[in-house]
Amino acid sequence: MQYEQAQSMSVVYNLGLATRVPLGEGRTFTVGERTVAVFRTRSGALLATQAECPHQRGPLADGLLGGNVLVCPLHGYKFDIKTGLAVGHACGSLKTYTVELSDREEILLRVEDS
Amino acid sequence: MKKEKLVVIGNGMAGARLVEELLARGGAAHFDIVMFGDEPYGNYNRILLSGVLAGTHDPRDIFINPLSWYQEKGVTLHAGVRVERIDGRQKLVHGAGGITEHYDKLVIATGSSAFVPPLVGLKNESGQYKEGVFVFRTLDDCTAITQHAAKAKKAVVIGGGLLGLEAARGLLELGLEVHVVHLKGHLMELQLDAKGGAILQRTLEGMGLHVHLKKNSRELLGHERVNGLLFDDGSSLACDLVVISAGIRPNVELAREAGIHVERGIVVGDDLRAPNEQDIYALGECAQHRGRVYGLVAPLWEQAQVLAERLSGRNPQALYTGSQVSTKLKVMGIELAVMGAQEVTGEQDEEVTYMDATQGIYKKLIIRDQRLVGAILLGDTSSAPNLLSAFGRGTQVPESRSELLFPSMGEASTPSVLQLPDTAQVCNCNGVSKQNILEAVSKGHRTLKKLCDATRAGTGCGSCKKDVQALLENAVGDNSVEDPSAHYYVPGVPLAKAELVAEIKARGLRSVSAVFEALADGREDVASKTGLASLLKTLWGKDYEDERDARFINDRVHANIQRDATFSVIPRIFGGVTSPAQLRQIADVAERHNVKMVKITGGQRIDLLGIPKEKLPEVWRELGMPSGHGYAKSFRTCKTCVGSEFCRYGLGDSTALGIAIEKRFQGLESPHKMKLATAGCPRNCSEATTKDVGAVAIGGDRWEIYVGGAAGSRVRKGDILCVVDSHEDVLKLMGRFMQYYREHGKYLERTHDFVERVGIDKLRRLLVEDEEKLAARLDADIQAAVDAFVDPWEEAMRPHHPSQFTHTLPMESEASGSVARPVTAEA
């Protein structure tokens, strides 16, 4: 067990039915100690990033999502939601999370604990 | 689909620009592109040749596209291959050295060459120009002149036009004694009037140039090499270098021999096609459009854009209808900007001039019907950006003409952005400095949109965009590329508003995702969503298919997001008139929810700040008042003064009118927010003259209706649309204007920009005089929009989605029964 703890732990959380997040929008989830913004695209794909904008802590789940681009609602800073990389600014990139849809249409979020 | 082959004859500024514009519109998917270039180089900026001659520019610096660019873009360039013949029947182009290319579409962009007057003794016995005689047109000419100048002492430039003076500047820099001989009575007669020409001459003479006017050159003296110039009047001038710069002639021989109709240039229609040829186009200095052959670069850019729109299929109906000629240039280092007419043409024209010969400054404006139709600015072009904008858009000019001549006297008393130090902050919203912007330009961001995207300048309130534009223009001159998307209603759908509306109606597109699917190849564009949502709501009213993800957060939760992610709640207080009971109600709610701040707004309402998202429905329910729309791109509020009921000066009942206006138009969607006001007398206490729409009582039940006022990042007094004599007519005309703005305004274009763009005269003709019989339809449509209004705060009772107002979904939610729990844990 000791050597297992030294490695990073990967924990998958079930956040409930995907319909908790409206199509094309995002919602913030509390997952343990952290908050995560989970998005559901119009085509049904799930994506997840850190909840707050690195610029001035804007709530990213309240942002606009289109194509691969997520726009923070406070000052319009843009990010590539798949890679988390900043688009057109140098305010730092977003942590992204792996998120999947379960067979029962639930949101499965993978969190790496190190 | 098999690609067609596009052959472009000419790799100069027109031909290469066309290919650039075409590629920017995805033209590579339709065409294999082949170019012929006479010169063995890539494409260079001919305008900067004088800089090369003067030694201020390295030849390498003036290349726009090096040979490698063509390779990267998959464009075949036959560099250094002169085209010898066009075979229109077989659709073939024959080049020197046996190179033959078949074309499906052909573009002739052969430009022009130097006009050489019939001088005696021009050539030596072997038929070459005498040694020391040059024209000034190409990079090779430039190199030859520089080489010869090294051993020459005294140069004569034949021709005192723009190019001649540029050549003269180069020769002066090389240390020669330079004379300019000119046929006409003053220098640069194409750009300057006689007074301007005289002032320019005086300045140039002060720099050491010798100017000889009204001199007709007859003969070049000397045997093998030139040693002098003889004039018609019998006088002569010794010299050992002659540059002939007596104008340009379009290169039309190829076209003429191919049987294409040629007058002064290759005749083309508004489609830039040779009228009798199905697949042959011409543009640039070789083309003649509506009787004009342009010799400046800006018209050529416009032609390249139109032709690229047509050929790429992006807009096959695009038309070129001619250019308003304006140009900013430097003549021997002296700033010059000219646009439009040079002289007054009749009694209706007004001429404004300013002259300071000792400073070399001359300014002349020609104004017709309160619009700028021509200007010359010599020696001081600080007001050129304003004038170019007034000229280009045809906007009304200020009553005070001196504001036009001297920008620092007018509204813009701040120095021009061009004069600011590099460290100065240009975009105050995003903290972008002048230096940031200039660096981005040098990295290749040559359109306003790309520059704004790259630096974030202009992406906040947008008021600095014109400064960013000015910096861009100044940095790249006429080399800025207009982004085709500049005219689109939203960036992600390649259509201007009118075309987009037509497509949406024709195809019955009722949702934002349907528009992306049908008109943008299914590509969802984040920057286009809110604009499309606004347009679709305006077009379809209650039949609009609302997709909430296309709304900005404020419009999803009907409140205005604050910096700490809480929201502000502003209930509607019609006309700013409230009651003790209402105030008590608001006070109770504010107290119960520990509202962080209670604020009287500029729009005469009460703002409760710091409400968490999940508390919004509860607060609305407790208030029992409708939404004040303090968040939306819509009708906001109508500010009022006390008016005739109480005020001892009041001429009209501004409070009753304001309440009626607000009840009628509350929540009405529009391209941008609309703030209104009514004033009971011209004292204007409610500031109605600087509102998007305002009404001012002037006595006898009459009201002036103002439109396009602003008191935000820009301050502008509104224009009087009309004077009416009842409350009903105020409501009617205001509604008519708002509906027209809803239909024709660009997304996020405030009324002050809209009114200037359309022009108040046109608005009066359309909306008041009803010249095009639109009024009844506009009145009906605004009525339908008013009837479709639903208070969005009713969603307090019937949320659109269970998590519409949740800030954070909990890990455990009893309501939904879903529990966030670790499913697996793996090492």
CSV table of C-alpha atoms in Angstrom, one decimal, chain B residues 292 296 298 302 323-327 337-342 364-368 370-377 383-398 404:
chain,number,residue,atom,x,y,z
B,292,ARG,CA,-12.0,55.3,-65.0
B,296,LEU,CA,-3.7,54.2,-56.7
B,298,ALA,CA,-6.7,51.4,-52.6
B,302,GLU,CA,-11.2,46.8,-53.4
B,323,SER,CA,-13.9,53.6,-55.5
B,324,GLN,CA,-13.9,56.9,-53.7
B,325,VAL,CA,-10.3,57.8,-54.2
B,326,SER,CA,-8.5,58.8,-51.1
B,327,THR,CA,-4.8,58.4,-50.3
B,337,ALA,CA,-3.5,63.2,-47.7
B,338,VAL,CA,-6.0,63.8,-50.5
B,339,MET,CA,-9.5,62.5,-51.1
B,340,GLY,CA,-12.4,63.1,-53.5
B,341,ALA,CA,-12.9,66.4,-55.3
B,342,GLN,CA,-10.1,68.9,-55.6
B,364,LYS,CA,-8.5,72.5,-48.0
B,365,LEU,CA,-12.0,71.0,-47.5
B,366,ILE,CA,-14.9,70.8,-49.9
B,367,ILE,CA,-18.2,70.3,-48.2
B,368,ARG,CA,-21.5,69.7,-50.0
B,370,GLN,CA,-22.9,69.0,-44.8
B,371,ARG,CA,-20.8,66.2,-46.1
B,372,LEU,CA,-17.1,66.1,-46.9
B,373,VAL,CA,-16.7,65.5,-50.6
B,374,GLY,CA,-13.0,66.4,-51.0
B,375,ALA,CA,-10.0,67.4,-49.0
B,376,ILE,CA,-6.3,68.2,-49.4
B,377,LEU,CA,-4.0,68.1,-46.4
B,383,SER,CA,-6.8,65.3,-39.0
B,384,ALA,CA,-6.6,62.8,-41.9
B,385,PRO,CA,-8.1,59.9,-39.9
B,386,ASN,CA,-11.2,61.9,-39.0
B,387,LEU,CA,-11.6,63.3,-42.5
B,388,LEU,CA,-11.1,59.9,-44.2
B,389,SER,CA,-13.7,58.5,-42.0
B,390,ALA,CA,-16.1,61.3,-42.6
B,391,PHE,CA,-15.4,61.1,-46.3
B,392,GLY,CA,-15.6,57.3,-46.6
B,393,ARG,CA,-18.8,57.0,-44.6
B,394,GLY,CA,-20.5,60.1,-45.9
B,395,THR,CA,-21.3,61.2,-42.3
B,396,GLN,CA,-22.3,64.8,-41.5
B,397,VAL,CA,-19.5,67.1,-40.6
B,398,PRO,CA,-19.6,69.3,-37.4
B,404,LEU,CA,-12.3,69.3,-39.0
